[in-house]
Coordinates of C-alpha atoms in Angstrom, one line a residue:
X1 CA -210.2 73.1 91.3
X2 CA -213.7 73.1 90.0
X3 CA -215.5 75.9 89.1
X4 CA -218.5 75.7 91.0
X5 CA -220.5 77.6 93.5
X6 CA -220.3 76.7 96.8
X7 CA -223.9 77.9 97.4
X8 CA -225.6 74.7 96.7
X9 CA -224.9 71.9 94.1
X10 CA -225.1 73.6 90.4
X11 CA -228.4 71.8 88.9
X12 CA -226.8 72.4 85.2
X13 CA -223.9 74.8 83.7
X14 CA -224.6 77.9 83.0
X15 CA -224.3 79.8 80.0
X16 CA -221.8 82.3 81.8
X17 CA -220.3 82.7 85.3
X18 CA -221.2 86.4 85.2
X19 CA -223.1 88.3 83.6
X20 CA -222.7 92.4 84.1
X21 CA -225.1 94.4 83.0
X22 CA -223.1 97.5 81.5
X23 CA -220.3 98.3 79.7
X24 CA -219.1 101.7 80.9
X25 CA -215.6 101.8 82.4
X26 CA -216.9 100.1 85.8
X27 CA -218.6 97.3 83.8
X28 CA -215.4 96.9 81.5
X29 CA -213.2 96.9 84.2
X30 CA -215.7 93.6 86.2
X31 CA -215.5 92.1 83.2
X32 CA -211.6 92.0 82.2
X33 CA -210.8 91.4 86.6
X34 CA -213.0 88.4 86.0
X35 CA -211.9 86.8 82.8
X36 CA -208.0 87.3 83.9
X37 CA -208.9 85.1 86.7
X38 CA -210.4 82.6 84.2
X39 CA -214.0 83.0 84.7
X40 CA -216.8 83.3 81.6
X41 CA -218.5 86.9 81.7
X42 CA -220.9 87.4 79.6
X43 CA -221.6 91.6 79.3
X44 CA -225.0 93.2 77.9
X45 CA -225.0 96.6 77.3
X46 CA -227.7 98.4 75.5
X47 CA -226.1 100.7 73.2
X48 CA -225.4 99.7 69.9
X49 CA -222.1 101.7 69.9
X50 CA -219.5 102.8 72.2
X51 CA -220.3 106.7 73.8
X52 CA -218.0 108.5 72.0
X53 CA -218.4 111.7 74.5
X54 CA -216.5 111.6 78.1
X55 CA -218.0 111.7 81.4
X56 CA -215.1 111.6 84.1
X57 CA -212.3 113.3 83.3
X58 CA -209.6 112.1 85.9
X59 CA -208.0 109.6 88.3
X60 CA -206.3 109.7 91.5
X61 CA -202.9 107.1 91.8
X62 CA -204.9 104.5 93.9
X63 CA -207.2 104.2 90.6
X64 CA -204.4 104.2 88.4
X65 CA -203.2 101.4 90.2
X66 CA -206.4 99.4 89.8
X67 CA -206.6 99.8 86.3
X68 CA -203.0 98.8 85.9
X69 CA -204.2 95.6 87.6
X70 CA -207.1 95.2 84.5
X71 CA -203.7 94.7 82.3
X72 CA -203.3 98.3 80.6
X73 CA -201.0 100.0 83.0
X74 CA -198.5 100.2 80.6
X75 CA -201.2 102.4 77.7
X76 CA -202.4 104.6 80.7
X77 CA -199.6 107.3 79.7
X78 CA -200.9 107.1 76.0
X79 CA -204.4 108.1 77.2
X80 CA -203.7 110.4 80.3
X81 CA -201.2 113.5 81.3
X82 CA -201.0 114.0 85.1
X83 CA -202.1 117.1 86.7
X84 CA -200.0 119.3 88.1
X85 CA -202.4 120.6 90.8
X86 CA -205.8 121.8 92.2
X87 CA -206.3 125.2 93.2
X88 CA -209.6 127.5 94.5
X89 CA -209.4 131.0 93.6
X90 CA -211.7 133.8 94.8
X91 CA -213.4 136.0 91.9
X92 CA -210.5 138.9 92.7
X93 CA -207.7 135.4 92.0
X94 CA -206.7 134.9 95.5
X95 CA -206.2 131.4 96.4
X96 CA -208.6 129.8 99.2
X97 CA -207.1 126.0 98.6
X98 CA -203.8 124.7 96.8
X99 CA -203.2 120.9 96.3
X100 CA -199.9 120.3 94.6
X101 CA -199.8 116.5 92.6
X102 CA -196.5 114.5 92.3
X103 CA -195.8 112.9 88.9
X104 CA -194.9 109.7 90.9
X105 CA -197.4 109.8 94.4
X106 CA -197.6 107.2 97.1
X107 CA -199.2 104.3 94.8
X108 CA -196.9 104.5 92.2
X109 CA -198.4 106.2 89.6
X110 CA -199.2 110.4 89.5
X111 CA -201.6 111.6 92.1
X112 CA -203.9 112.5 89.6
X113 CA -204.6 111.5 86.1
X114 CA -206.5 114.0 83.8
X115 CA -207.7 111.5 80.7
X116 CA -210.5 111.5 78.1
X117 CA -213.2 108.4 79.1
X118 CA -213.5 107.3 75.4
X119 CA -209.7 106.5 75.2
X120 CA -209.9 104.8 78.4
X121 CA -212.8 102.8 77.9
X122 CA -211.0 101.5 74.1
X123 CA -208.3 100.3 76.5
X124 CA -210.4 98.3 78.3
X125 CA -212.3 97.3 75.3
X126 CA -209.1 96.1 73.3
X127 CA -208.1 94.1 76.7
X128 CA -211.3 92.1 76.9
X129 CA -211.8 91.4 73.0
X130 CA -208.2 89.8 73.8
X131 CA -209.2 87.5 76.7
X132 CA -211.2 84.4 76.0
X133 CA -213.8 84.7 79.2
X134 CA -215.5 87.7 78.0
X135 CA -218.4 88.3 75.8
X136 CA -219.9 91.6 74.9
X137 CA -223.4 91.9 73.9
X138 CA -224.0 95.2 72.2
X139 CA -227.6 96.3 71.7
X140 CA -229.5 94.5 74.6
X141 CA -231.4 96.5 76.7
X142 CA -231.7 94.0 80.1
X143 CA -235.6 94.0 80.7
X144 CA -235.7 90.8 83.0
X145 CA -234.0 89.4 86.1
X146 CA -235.0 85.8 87.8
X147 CA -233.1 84.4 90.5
X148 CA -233.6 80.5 91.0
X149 CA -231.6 78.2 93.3
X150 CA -228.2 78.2 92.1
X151 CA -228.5 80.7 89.2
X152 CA -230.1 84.2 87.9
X153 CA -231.4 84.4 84.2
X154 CA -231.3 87.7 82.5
X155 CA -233.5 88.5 79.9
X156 CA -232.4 91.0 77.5
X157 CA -234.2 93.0 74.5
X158 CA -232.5 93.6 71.3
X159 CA -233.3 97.0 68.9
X160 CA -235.4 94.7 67.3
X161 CA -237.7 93.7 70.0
X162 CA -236.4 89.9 69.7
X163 CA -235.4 88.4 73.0
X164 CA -232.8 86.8 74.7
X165 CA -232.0 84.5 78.0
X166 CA -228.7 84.2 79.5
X167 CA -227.7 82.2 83.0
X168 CA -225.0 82.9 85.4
X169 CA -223.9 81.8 88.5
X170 CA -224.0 85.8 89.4
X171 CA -225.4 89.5 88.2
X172 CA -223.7 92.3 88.8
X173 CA -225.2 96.4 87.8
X174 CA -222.8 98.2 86.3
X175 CA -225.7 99.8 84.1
X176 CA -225.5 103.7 85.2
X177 CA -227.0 106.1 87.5
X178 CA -230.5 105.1 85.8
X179 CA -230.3 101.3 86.7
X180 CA -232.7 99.1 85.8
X181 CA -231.1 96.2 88.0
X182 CA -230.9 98.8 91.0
X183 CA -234.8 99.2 90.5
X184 CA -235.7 95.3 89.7
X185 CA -233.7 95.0 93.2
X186 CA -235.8 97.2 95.1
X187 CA -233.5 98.1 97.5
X188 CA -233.8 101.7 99.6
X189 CA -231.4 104.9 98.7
X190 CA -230.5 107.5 100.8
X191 CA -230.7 110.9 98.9
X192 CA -228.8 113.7 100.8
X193 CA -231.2 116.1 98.3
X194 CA -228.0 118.2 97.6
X195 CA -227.9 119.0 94.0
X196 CA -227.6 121.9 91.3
X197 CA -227.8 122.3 87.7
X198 CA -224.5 123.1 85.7
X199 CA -223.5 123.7 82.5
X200 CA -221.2 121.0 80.8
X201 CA -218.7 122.0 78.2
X202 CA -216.3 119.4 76.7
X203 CA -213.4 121.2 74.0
X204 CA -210.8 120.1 72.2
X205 CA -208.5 122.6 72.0
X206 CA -206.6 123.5 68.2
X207 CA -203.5 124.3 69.6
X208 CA -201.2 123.1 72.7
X209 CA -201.2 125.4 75.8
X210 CA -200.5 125.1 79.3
X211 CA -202.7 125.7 82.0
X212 CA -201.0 126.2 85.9
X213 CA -202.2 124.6 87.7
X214 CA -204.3 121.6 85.9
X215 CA -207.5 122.3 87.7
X216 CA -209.1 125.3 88.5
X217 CA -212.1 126.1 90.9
X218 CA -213.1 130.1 90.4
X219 CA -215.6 130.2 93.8
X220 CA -217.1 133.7 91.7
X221 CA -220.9 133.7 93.2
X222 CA -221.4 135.7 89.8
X223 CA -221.0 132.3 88.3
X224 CA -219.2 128.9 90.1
X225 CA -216.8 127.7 87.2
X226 CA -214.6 124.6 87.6
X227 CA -211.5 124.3 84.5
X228 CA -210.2 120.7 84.7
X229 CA -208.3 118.9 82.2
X230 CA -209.5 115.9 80.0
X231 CA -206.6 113.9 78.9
X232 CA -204.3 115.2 75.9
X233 CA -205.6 117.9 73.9
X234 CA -208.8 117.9 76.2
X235 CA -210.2 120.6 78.5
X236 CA -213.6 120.8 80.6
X237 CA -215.3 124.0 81.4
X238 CA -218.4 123.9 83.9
X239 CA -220.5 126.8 84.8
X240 CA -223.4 126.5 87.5
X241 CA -226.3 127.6 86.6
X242 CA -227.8 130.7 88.7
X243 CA -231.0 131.4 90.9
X244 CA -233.5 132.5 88.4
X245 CA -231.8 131.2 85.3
X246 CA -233.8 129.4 82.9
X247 CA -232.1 126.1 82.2
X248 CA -233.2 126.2 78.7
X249 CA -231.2 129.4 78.0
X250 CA -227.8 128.2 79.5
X251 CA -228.0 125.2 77.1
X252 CA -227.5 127.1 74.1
X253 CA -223.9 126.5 72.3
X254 CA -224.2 130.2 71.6
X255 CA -224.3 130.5 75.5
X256 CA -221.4 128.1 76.0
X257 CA -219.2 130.5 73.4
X258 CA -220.1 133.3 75.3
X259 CA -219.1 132.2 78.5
X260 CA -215.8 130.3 77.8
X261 CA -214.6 133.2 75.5
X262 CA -213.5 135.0 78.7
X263 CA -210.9 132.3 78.7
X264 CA -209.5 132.3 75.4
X265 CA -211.2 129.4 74.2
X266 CA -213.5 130.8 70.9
X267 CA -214.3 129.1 67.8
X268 CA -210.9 129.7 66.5
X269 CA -209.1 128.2 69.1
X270 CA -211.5 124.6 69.8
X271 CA -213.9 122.5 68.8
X272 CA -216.7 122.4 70.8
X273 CA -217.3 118.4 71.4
X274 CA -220.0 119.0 74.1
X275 CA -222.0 121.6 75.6
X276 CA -224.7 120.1 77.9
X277 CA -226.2 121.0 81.3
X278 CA -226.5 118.4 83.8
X279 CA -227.8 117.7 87.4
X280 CA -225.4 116.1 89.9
X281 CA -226.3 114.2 93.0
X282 CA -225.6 112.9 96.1
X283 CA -226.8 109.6 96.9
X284 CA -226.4 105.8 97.8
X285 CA -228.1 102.4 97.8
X286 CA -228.4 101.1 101.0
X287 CA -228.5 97.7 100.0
X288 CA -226.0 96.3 97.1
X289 CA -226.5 92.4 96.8
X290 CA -229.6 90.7 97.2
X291 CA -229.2 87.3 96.6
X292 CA -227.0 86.2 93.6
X293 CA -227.4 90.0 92.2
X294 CA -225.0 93.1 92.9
X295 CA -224.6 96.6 92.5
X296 CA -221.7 98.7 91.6
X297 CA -220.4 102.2 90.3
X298 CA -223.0 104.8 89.5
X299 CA -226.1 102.4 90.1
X300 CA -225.4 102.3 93.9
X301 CA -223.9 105.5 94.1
X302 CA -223.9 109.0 92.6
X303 CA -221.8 112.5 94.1
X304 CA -220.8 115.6 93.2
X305 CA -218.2 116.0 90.9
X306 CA -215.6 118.2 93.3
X307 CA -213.5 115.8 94.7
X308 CA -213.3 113.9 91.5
X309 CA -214.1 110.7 93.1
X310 CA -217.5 109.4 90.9
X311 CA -215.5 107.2 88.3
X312 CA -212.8 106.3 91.3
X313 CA -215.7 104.7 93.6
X314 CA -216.7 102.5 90.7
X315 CA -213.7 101.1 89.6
X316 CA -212.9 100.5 94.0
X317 CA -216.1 98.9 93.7
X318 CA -215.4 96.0 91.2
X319 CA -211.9 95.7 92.1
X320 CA -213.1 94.8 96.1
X321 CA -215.8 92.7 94.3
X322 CA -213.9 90.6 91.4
X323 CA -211.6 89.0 93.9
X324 CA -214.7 88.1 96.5
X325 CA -216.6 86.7 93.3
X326 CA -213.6 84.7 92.6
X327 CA -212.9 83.4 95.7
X328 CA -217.2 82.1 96.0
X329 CA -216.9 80.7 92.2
X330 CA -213.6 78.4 92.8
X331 CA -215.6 77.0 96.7
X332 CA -213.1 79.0 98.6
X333 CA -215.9 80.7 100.4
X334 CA -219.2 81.2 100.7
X335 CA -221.5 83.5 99.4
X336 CA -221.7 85.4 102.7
X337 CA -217.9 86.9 102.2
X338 CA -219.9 88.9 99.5
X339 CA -221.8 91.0 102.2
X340 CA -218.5 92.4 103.3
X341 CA -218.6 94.3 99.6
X342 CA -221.6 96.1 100.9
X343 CA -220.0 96.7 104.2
X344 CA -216.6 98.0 103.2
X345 CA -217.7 100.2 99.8
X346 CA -220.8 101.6 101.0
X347 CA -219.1 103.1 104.0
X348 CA -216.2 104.3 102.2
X349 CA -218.7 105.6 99.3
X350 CA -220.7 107.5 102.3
X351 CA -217.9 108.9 103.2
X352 CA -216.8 110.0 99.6
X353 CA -220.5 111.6 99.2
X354 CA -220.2 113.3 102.5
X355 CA -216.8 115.4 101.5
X356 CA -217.9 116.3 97.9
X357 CA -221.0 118.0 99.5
X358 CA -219.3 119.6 102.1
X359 CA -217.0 120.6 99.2
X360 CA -220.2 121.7 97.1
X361 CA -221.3 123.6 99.8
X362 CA -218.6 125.9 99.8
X363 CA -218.1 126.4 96.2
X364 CA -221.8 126.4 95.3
X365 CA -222.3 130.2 96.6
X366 CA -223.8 132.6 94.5
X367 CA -224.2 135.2 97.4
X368 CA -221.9 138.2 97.4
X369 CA -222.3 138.5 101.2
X370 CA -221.6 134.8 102.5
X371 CA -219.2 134.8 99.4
X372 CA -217.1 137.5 101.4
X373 CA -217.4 135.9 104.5
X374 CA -216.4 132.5 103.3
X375 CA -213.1 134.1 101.3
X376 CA -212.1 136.1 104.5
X377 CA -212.5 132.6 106.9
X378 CA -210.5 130.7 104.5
X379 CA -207.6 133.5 103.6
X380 CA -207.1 134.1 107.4
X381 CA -207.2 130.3 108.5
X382 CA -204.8 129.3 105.6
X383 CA -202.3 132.6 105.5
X384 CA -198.7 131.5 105.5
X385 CA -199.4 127.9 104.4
X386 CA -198.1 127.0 101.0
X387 CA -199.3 124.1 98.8
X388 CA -201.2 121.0 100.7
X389 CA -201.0 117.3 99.3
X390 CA -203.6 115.2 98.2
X391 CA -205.3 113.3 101.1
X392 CA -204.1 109.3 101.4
X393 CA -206.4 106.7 100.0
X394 CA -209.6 106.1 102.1
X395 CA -209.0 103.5 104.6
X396 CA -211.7 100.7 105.1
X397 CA -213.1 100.4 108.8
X398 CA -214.4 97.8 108.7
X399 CA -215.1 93.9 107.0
X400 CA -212.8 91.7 106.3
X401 CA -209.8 92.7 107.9
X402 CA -207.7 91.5 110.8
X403 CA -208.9 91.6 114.3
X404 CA -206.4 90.3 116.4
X405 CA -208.8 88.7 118.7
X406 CA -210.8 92.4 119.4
X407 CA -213.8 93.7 118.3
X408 CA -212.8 95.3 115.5
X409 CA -209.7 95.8 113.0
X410 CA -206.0 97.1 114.6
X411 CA -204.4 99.6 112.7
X412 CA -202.9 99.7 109.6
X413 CA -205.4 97.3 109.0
X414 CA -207.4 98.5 106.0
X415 CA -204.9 100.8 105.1
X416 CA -204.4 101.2 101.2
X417 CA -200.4 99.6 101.2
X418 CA -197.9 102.3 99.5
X419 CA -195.9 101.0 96.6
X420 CA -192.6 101.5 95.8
X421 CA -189.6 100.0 93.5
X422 CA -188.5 96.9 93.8
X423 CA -185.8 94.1 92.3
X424 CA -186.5 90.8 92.1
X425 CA -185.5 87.7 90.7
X426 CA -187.1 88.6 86.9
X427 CA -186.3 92.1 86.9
X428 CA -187.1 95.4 88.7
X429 CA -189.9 97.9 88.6
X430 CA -192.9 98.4 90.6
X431 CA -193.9 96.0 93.4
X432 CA -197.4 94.8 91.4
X433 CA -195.9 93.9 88.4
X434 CA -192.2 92.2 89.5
X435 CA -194.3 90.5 92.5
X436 CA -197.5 89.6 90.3
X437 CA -201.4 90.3 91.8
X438 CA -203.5 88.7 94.8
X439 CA -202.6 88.0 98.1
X440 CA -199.4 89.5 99.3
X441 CA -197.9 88.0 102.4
X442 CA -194.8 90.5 103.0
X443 CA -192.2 89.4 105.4
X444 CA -189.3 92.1 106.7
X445 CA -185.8 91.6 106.2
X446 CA -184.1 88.8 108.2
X447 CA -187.7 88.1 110.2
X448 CA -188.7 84.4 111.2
X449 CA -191.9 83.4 109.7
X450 CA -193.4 79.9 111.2
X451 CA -195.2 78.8 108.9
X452 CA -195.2 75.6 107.9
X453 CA -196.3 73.4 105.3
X454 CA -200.3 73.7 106.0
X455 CA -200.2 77.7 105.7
X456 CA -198.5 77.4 103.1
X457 CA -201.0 75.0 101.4
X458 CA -203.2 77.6 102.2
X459 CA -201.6 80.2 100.6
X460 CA -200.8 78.5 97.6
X461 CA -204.3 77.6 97.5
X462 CA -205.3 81.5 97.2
X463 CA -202.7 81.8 94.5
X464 CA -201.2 84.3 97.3
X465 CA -197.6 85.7 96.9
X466 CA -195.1 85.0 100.0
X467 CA -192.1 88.1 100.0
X468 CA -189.2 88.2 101.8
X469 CA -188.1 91.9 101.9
X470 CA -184.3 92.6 101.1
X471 CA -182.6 96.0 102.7
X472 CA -181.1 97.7 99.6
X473 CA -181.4 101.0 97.0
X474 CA -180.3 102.1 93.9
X475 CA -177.0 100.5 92.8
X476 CA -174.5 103.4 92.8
X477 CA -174.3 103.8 89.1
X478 CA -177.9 104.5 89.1
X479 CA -179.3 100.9 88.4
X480 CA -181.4 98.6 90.2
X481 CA -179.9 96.9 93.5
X482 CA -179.3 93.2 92.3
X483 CA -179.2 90.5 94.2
X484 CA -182.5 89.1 94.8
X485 CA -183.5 85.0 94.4
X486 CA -185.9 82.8 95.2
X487 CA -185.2 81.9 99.2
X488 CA -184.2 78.4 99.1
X489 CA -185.6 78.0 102.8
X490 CA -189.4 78.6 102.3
X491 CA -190.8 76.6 99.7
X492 CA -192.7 79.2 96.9
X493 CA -191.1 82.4 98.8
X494 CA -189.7 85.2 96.7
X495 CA -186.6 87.8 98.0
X496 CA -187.2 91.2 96.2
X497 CA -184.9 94.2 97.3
X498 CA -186.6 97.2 98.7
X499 CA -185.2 99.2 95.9
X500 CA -187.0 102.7 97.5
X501 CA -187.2 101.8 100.9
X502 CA -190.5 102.0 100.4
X503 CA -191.8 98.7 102.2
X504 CA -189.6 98.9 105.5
X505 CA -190.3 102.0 106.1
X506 CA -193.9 100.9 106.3
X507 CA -192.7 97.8 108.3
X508 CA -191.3 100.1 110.5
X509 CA -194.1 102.5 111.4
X510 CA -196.2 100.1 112.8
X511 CA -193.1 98.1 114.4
X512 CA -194.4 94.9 111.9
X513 CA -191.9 91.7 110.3
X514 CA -195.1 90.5 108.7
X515 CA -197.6 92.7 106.3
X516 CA -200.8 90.4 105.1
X517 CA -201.9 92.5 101.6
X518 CA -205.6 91.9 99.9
X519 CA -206.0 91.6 96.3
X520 CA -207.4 95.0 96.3
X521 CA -204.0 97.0 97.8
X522 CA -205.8 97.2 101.2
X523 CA -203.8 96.1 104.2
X524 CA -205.8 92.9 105.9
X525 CA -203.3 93.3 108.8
X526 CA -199.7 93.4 110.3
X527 CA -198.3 91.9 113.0
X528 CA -194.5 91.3 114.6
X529 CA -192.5 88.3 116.5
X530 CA -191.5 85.3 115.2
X531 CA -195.5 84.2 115.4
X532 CA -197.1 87.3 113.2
X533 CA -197.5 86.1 109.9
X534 CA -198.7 82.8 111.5
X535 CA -201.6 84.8 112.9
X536 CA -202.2 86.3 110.5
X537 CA -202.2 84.1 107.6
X538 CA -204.6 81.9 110.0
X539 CA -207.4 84.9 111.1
X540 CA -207.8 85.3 107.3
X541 CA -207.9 81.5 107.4
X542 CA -210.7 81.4 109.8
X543 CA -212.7 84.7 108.6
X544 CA -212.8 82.6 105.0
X545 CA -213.5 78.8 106.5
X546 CA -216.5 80.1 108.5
X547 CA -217.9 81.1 105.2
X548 CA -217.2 78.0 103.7
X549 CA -219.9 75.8 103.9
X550 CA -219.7 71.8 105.4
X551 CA -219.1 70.0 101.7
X552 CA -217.1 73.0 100.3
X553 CA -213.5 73.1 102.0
X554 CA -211.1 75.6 100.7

């Protein structure tokens, strides 16, 4: 098929598809989603060099997923070591909350990933310099934006004050919690004014040594401190500054000795890579696309750090996004399927927000009085409990998702979809990479699924995957269950044995044969009888045609 936009007929080509403005790990990330589904992206960012210092320090297993979909997921161990927990102590070492991680969680992959950004973001660097769609532009500061008919033109600065135009079909902001396409835009942000000054030290430490668990909130109202790890070899220290402190004084490296000493970290025992204070807040755009431009990660949203979710949001951001540009740039849809981006992230960013400053709320107490009270509320509500797991993924609640002929979406719709181990007809492993990426249509074992040769025109037109579930486990020597072919009664259907159980079980819950999966992991809907994955396979039919405009059928 063409690669055009459906919008309105392209006056000329363009020098790109996409441009992103930005090459942090949300930018990098656009850009490799993009080229691996054959599109040009051109990427400006306007330092000359990568930033050789991390900001994130961790992942959760739905974001390890997403960044096994960018074509590293089998580096990520290289660059990461999973956490072993999450714990909040009082100042006397009590424990007020205990989150235990699995080395293998729900999604596949470990709860949660400690890393250190630079390695991450030379992973996604050496993936793009390998695919032929992307261009990175070092050294161009973006200082102009203009949006005509079928095409936006970025004008970029170089260090040398020489300029340079680029067109593309679409712009998207990847450029950072100072964004200058967030300001060109215009758009309104909500700014919960929740925010406090902390001091930032990044080590290296000399030696190996264990910490139990991984990461450590000490809720001391003599001074907030949060331990975390930082991928191998790589620790994080923050301390909050206090009423009355001078900022100036706690960013002194002298300062930062002093107060990580206490912990056995001193001059003999790490380097000292970082020790900066910083000022974290809690915030949104309430508008991320207007017209042919977008927003994503920390331009449309910034949070506190306590639920670890800053660098997570971003990367759910272009992942929801990559496959809704795609599906506009090959005249599968309309531009108007992008406004479901704005719908589904920002609420599930406001949500995100909302929890780390409930979270900062608690932790950020510095007086011994409420300090008390809080430790004695928590201690008596949580006595006798041991060790909690980490919440599920964050459902969507709305946007493109199956309605069933109501109002709004039927459960699990929106649901992030578990993964588990599966065999299939090249091998066995995880369900992504033995079944491949897109759209999913999952059928149960032994269900009918009517079909017929228009849906499935339809589906092959998204590139979508169509699975027949076998019953099966571990073969009793250990091995993978065998037995798995390509079902010779639907045409471009694959069998794959449910090798953990993982996928009937979730058939089961909701009393589904038929599971309809979006690119992004999250559920569009489920549905049983010998009509479900007819249904659905022609909602998401009609929720895509009525953004198709007349002239552009899918």
């Amino acid at each position: 098929m063409p690669k055009v936009s459906p919008h309105e007929p392209p006056t000329g080509p363009t020098d790109t598809d996409v441009v992103v403005v930005g090459n942090g790990p949300v930018g990098a990330a656009l850009s490799v989603l993009l080229a691996r589904r054959g599109w040009r992206t051109t990427v400006l960012e306007r330092r000359r060099r990568p930033y050789t210092l991390p900001r994130a320090t961790s992942f959760d297993g739905e974001t390890a997923r997403l960044l096994a979909a960018c074509g590293i997921g089998p580096d990520l161990d290289r660059i990461t070591e999973p956490a072993s927990g999450y714990q909040w102590r009082t100042a006397s070492g009590e424990t007020l909350l205990d989150i235990e991680f699995r080395p293998r969680g729900p999604y596949g992959w470990p709860d949660a990933n400690t890393m250190h950004q630079p390695a991450l973001e030379e992973l996604l660097a050496t993936r793009a310099a390998r695919l032929p769609g992307v261009t990175v532009e070092r050294g161009r500061q973006v200082v102009g934006i203009t949006e005509q008919a079928d095409r936006v033109v970025v004008t970029a600065e170089d260090e040398d004050g020489a300029l340079r135009s680029v067109s593309a079909r679409w712009v998207v902001g990847c450029d950072g919690a100072n964004s200058f396409v967030r300001e060109h835009l215009d758009v309104p942000v909500t700014d919960l004014g929740f925010s406090y000054e902390w001091l930032l030290c990044d080590v290296e430490l000399r030696e190996p040594r264990a910490f139990v668990p991984t990461n450590v909130q000490i809720c001391d109202p003599a001074r907030p401190t949060t331990l975390v790890g930082s991928g191998p070899g790589h620790r994080r220290w923050e301390f909050m500054r206090l009423p009355g402190e001078r900022a100036a004084e706690l960013n002194r490296e002298e300062t930062a000795w002093r107060l990580l000493a206490p912990f056995g970290v001193t001059p003999g025992t790490a380097t000292l890579l970082r020790s900066t204070t910083y000022m974290f807040q809690a915030r949104w755009a309430d508008q991320w696309r207007v017209g042919r431009v977008l927003l994503a990660g920390d331009a449309a949203h910034l949070m506190p750090p306590f639920a670890g979710q800053g660098m997570c949001s971003g990367i759910r951001d272009v992942v929801n996004l990559s496959w809704k540009l795609d599906l506009v740039l090959r005249g599968l849809a309309d531009d108007t399927v992008l406004d479901s981006y704005t719908e589904e992230r920002r609420a599930q960013v406001k949500e995100s927000i909302l929890a780390s400053v409930q979270l900062g709320r608690v932790i950020c107490v510095t007086d011994p009085a409420a300090a008390a009270e809080r430790d004695a509320t928590v201690l008596a509500n949580r006595r006798g409990r041991g060790p909690t797991r980490p919440e599920p993924a964050r459902p969507l609640g709305e946007g493109l998702l199956y309605r069933a002929g109501g109002d709004g979406p039927v459960r699990p719709a929106g649901e992030v979809v578990p993964q588990g181990a599966v065999a299939g007809p090249d091998g066995s492993g995880l369900f992504d990479e033995v079944v491949g990426r897109g759209f999913v249509l999952l059928l149960a074992a032994g269900a009918q699924a009517r079909l017929g040769a228009e849906r499935l025109s339809f589906l092959a037109g998204l590139e979508a995957h169509v699975v027949r579930l076998l019953p099966g486990g571990p073969a009793p020597d250990g091995g993978g269950a065998t037995g798995p072919e390509r079902a010779a009664g639907d045409a471009g259907t694959v069998e794959v044995v449910d090798v953990d159980g993982v996928y009937g079980a979730y058939l089961a819950r909701y009393g589904a044969s038929a599971l309809l999966v979006r690119p992004d992991y999250h559920v569009f809907g489920a549905a049983g009888g010998p009509e479900g994955a007819a249904a659905l396979v022609d909602e998401l039919r009609a929720r895509l045609e009525a953004a198709v405009p007349a002239g552009h059928g899918g």
